[in-house]
């Protein structure tokens, strides 16, 4: 069961408040109890019904509500973590000065929990000497800062001041709390990511467009939910998480050997890597010269081993084997038909099915998946950032 934290998310009056919805959603999906405190100005950007629907809790705004319960102190006392996103320049100044003229300010003063602040403002405001001094003061007092990033701001402005992405804020926040997430505590999860490459010669290879983003998102999400994660990467375009042990491979055969070596210790295996179906029969020891081969080049290919199907008979009954199926399809029903046929061939416990195309799936920051169990029944669906999809997949495959 989830070891839920009491988390306060403070939202202040900036346009980036819309991104804080994603922060709350990720925390709730991870099984935590989230109390949103919105300032008066924050509600000009995102209304109370949204916060209550996403957090599944009544919104806290007023300093003088539930005075008999000393709520202005109790929220901070009960909190295991406080996240403020976005934190405007005004908010940073008030925090640095210890001003508590609203419920959020009182909560921060009353808490002994870690406090994480995600600034968001125009570049000029972020670089103003007053803001620089306030941030330095907060850091000296043990307040943690995430971001801001450099990017598109309100209007046509661009530069430092963009609030960090929800996934990064959540990762930074939960990283401040020992044993923050517990629903996967004690589980050992092996995850593969990226695309395999089959060499043609010392220069060229057969590959695919997988970036590894979804597999890396799965590894990060599982780690933050308490799992002991091992990540095996083929070719990837993403930075590896420094908190997850990982090692790299190139070819399908190398990936197969690595997975078989790590299989006995795993409780769950998630095969998110895109594995080449074929490899060249012969690999040239020297660079293939077009001057020597002429206007056409014929390659003879042979099948690679089916790593996912080969794992199933090796797995213990209690192990969970999860496959991925990236398919081009006409529509949803056709996609499900392809997924169920693949599930029958592979024999795995779950299959994460998604449609891909020239501009969808591989390399994108967002994903849409349908999760099938061993019978072909839909047990979960998710659409959003790859981190949001990762959490939904982990929840679906461990629900039983």
mmCIF file of C-alpha atoms in Angstrom, residues 110-254:
data_model
loop_
_atom_site.group_PDB
_atom_site.id
_atom_site.type_symbol
_atom_site.label_atom_id
_atom_site.label_comp_id
_atom_site.label_asym_id
_atom_site.label_seq_id
_atom_site.Cartn_x
_atom_site.Cartn_y
_atom_site.Cartn_z
ATOM 1 C CA UNK A 110 4.491 27.058 10.930
ATOM 2 C CA UNK A 111 6.028 24.086 9.145
ATOM 3 C CA UNK A 112 9.172 22.148 9.951
ATOM 4 C CA UNK A 113 8.854 20.153 6.745
ATOM 5 C CA UNK A 114 11.084 20.723 3.722
ATOM 6 C CA UNK A 115 9.932 23.663 1.611
ATOM 7 C CA UNK A 116 10.493 23.706 -2.151
ATOM 8 C CA UNK A 117 9.940 26.874 -4.151
ATOM 9 C CA UNK A 118 9.521 26.994 -7.944
ATOM 10 C CA UNK A 119 9.980 30.616 -9.070
ATOM 11 C CA UNK A 120 8.252 31.968 -12.176
ATOM 12 C CA UNK A 121 8.513 35.546 -13.441
ATOM 13 C CA UNK A 122 9.870 37.707 -16.241
ATOM 14 C CA UNK A 123 13.625 37.701 -16.741
ATOM 15 C CA UNK A 124 14.058 41.283 -15.540
ATOM 16 C CA UNK A 125 12.273 40.474 -12.278
ATOM 17 C CA UNK A 126 14.275 37.278 -11.744
ATOM 18 C CA UNK A 127 17.533 39.118 -12.289
ATOM 19 C CA UNK A 128 16.586 42.164 -10.222
ATOM 20 C CA UNK A 129 19.036 42.604 -7.306
ATOM 21 C CA UNK A 130 16.153 42.476 -4.811
ATOM 22 C CA UNK A 131 15.017 39.064 -6.101
ATOM 23 C CA UNK A 132 18.589 37.790 -6.243
ATOM 24 C CA UNK A 133 19.082 38.809 -2.601
ATOM 25 C CA UNK A 134 15.766 37.272 -1.534
ATOM 26 C CA UNK A 135 16.605 33.946 -3.184
ATOM 27 C CA UNK A 136 20.018 33.947 -1.505
ATOM 28 C CA UNK A 137 18.346 34.588 1.857
ATOM 29 C CA UNK A 138 15.895 31.739 1.353
ATOM 30 C CA UNK A 139 18.667 29.331 0.397
ATOM 31 C CA UNK A 140 20.627 30.302 3.522
ATOM 32 C CA UNK A 141 17.564 29.449 5.613
ATOM 33 C CA UNK A 142 17.241 25.991 4.068
ATOM 34 C CA UNK A 143 14.490 26.735 1.560
ATOM 35 C CA UNK A 144 15.029 24.672 -1.590
ATOM 36 C CA UNK A 145 14.748 26.249 -5.036
ATOM 37 C CA UNK A 146 13.982 24.442 -8.297
ATOM 38 C CA UNK A 147 14.460 26.409 -11.514
ATOM 39 C CA UNK A 148 13.532 28.653 -13.074
ATOM 40 C CA UNK A 149 14.303 27.502 -16.587
ATOM 41 C CA UNK A 150 15.066 29.555 -19.653
ATOM 42 C CA UNK A 151 12.341 29.614 -22.279
ATOM 43 C CA UNK A 152 9.163 31.225 -23.560
ATOM 44 C CA UNK A 153 7.510 33.554 -21.056
ATOM 45 C CA UNK A 154 4.282 35.551 -21.193
ATOM 46 C CA UNK A 155 3.736 37.331 -24.485
ATOM 47 C CA UNK A 156 6.745 37.471 -26.772
ATOM 48 C CA UNK A 157 9.342 37.491 -23.984
ATOM 49 C CA UNK A 158 11.840 34.688 -23.647
ATOM 50 C CA UNK A 159 14.656 34.072 -21.184
ATOM 51 C CA UNK A 160 15.338 32.861 -17.626
ATOM 52 C CA UNK A 161 12.204 32.889 -15.497
ATOM 53 C CA UNK A 162 10.072 30.071 -16.867
ATOM 54 C CA UNK A 163 8.760 27.773 -14.128
ATOM 55 C CA UNK A 164 10.220 24.271 -14.122
ATOM 56 C CA UNK A 165 8.078 21.496 -15.544
ATOM 57 C CA UNK A 166 5.692 19.696 -13.152
ATOM 58 C CA UNK A 167 7.671 16.460 -13.345
ATOM 59 C CA UNK A 168 10.890 18.205 -12.319
ATOM 60 C CA UNK A 169 9.163 19.996 -9.438
ATOM 61 C CA UNK A 170 7.636 16.764 -8.139
ATOM 62 C CA UNK A 171 10.925 14.889 -8.461
ATOM 63 C CA UNK A 172 12.773 17.633 -6.596
ATOM 64 C CA UNK A 173 10.116 17.807 -3.884
ATOM 65 C CA UNK A 174 9.812 14.103 -3.183
ATOM 66 C CA UNK A 175 13.589 13.863 -3.223
ATOM 67 C CA UNK A 176 13.638 16.056 -0.102
ATOM 68 C CA UNK A 177 11.620 13.575 1.954
ATOM 69 C CA UNK A 178 13.274 10.315 3.065
ATOM 70 C CA UNK A 179 11.262 7.337 1.827
ATOM 71 C CA UNK A 180 8.810 9.766 0.274
ATOM 72 C CA UNK A 181 6.926 7.251 -1.821
ATOM 73 C CA UNK A 182 6.188 3.782 -0.650
ATOM 74 C CA UNK A 183 3.699 1.931 -2.844
ATOM 75 C CA UNK A 184 6.606 0.296 -4.695
ATOM 76 C CA UNK A 185 8.941 0.057 -1.726
ATOM 77 C CA UNK A 186 10.654 -3.306 -1.663
ATOM 78 C CA UNK A 187 9.877 -4.051 -5.321
ATOM 79 C CA UNK A 188 12.775 -4.629 -7.707
ATOM 80 C CA UNK A 189 12.010 -3.322 -11.185
ATOM 81 C CA UNK A 190 14.082 -3.890 -14.318
ATOM 82 C CA UNK A 191 13.376 -1.386 -17.115
ATOM 83 C CA UNK A 192 14.745 -1.176 -20.647
ATOM 84 C CA UNK A 193 14.782 2.060 -22.643
ATOM 85 C CA UNK A 194 15.829 3.470 -25.992
ATOM 86 C CA UNK A 195 16.337 1.920 -29.405
ATOM 87 C CA UNK A 196 18.747 -0.840 -30.346
ATOM 88 C CA UNK A 197 21.233 -0.359 -33.190
ATOM 89 C CA UNK A 198 22.391 -3.131 -35.517
ATOM 90 C CA UNK A 199 25.746 -2.326 -37.187
ATOM 91 C CA UNK A 200 26.207 -2.456 -40.940
ATOM 92 C CA UNK A 201 29.834 -1.386 -40.791
ATOM 93 C CA UNK A 202 32.006 0.641 -38.379
ATOM 94 C CA UNK A 203 30.069 3.796 -39.368
ATOM 95 C CA UNK A 204 26.468 2.857 -40.119
ATOM 96 C CA UNK A 205 23.691 0.977 -38.395
ATOM 97 C CA UNK A 206 20.020 -0.029 -38.659
ATOM 98 C CA UNK A 207 18.027 1.659 -35.912
ATOM 99 C CA UNK A 208 14.781 3.325 -34.977
ATOM 100 C CA UNK A 209 13.565 6.681 -33.716
ATOM 101 C CA UNK A 210 13.086 5.760 -30.062
ATOM 102 C CA UNK A 211 14.498 8.447 -27.749
ATOM 103 C CA UNK A 212 14.280 6.470 -24.506
ATOM 104 C CA UNK A 213 12.123 9.167 -22.872
ATOM 105 C CA UNK A 214 9.332 6.814 -21.817
ATOM 106 C CA UNK A 215 11.666 4.222 -20.324
ATOM 107 C CA UNK A 216 13.625 6.863 -18.431
ATOM 108 C CA UNK A 217 10.364 8.381 -17.166
ATOM 109 C CA UNK A 218 9.339 4.930 -15.922
ATOM 110 C CA UNK A 219 12.660 4.480 -14.132
ATOM 111 C CA UNK A 220 12.413 7.875 -12.430
ATOM 112 C CA UNK A 221 8.788 7.370 -11.415
ATOM 113 C CA UNK A 222 9.451 3.897 -10.026
ATOM 114 C CA UNK A 223 12.458 5.131 -8.048
ATOM 115 C CA UNK A 224 10.480 7.968 -6.492
ATOM 116 C CA UNK A 225 7.725 5.524 -5.540
ATOM 117 C CA UNK A 226 10.233 3.489 -3.559
ATOM 118 C CA UNK A 227 11.302 0.776 -5.990
ATOM 119 C CA UNK A 228 14.805 -0.581 -6.394
ATOM 120 C CA UNK A 229 15.294 0.149 -10.101
ATOM 121 C CA UNK A 230 17.777 -1.130 -12.664
ATOM 122 C CA UNK A 231 17.772 0.610 -16.053
ATOM 123 C CA UNK A 232 19.230 -0.943 -19.202
ATOM 124 C CA UNK A 233 19.571 1.565 -22.021
ATOM 125 C CA UNK A 234 20.069 1.107 -25.712
ATOM 126 C CA UNK A 235 20.566 4.292 -27.768
ATOM 127 C CA UNK A 236 18.908 7.247 -25.989
ATOM 128 C CA UNK A 237 18.575 10.994 -26.517
ATOM 129 C CA UNK A 238 17.886 11.846 -22.872
ATOM 130 C CA UNK A 239 20.058 12.513 -19.852
ATOM 131 C CA UNK A 240 20.158 9.496 -17.577
ATOM 132 C CA UNK A 241 18.770 9.914 -14.044
ATOM 133 C CA UNK A 242 21.716 9.952 -11.630
ATOM 134 C CA UNK A 243 19.683 8.244 -8.895
ATOM 135 C CA UNK A 244 19.016 5.059 -10.904
ATOM 136 C CA UNK A 245 21.733 2.471 -11.629
ATOM 137 C CA UNK A 246 22.016 1.998 -15.372
ATOM 138 C CA UNK A 247 24.204 0.390 -18.000
ATOM 139 C CA UNK A 248 24.148 0.617 -21.763
ATOM 140 C CA UNK A 249 23.930 -1.818 -24.663
ATOM 141 C CA UNK A 250 23.763 -1.351 -28.414
ATOM 142 C CA UNK A 251 22.338 -4.388 -30.213
ATOM 143 C CA UNK A 252 19.316 -6.602 -29.609
ATOM 144 C CA UNK A 253 21.598 -9.511 -28.771
ATOM 145 C CA UNK A 254 23.410 -7.426 -26.142
#
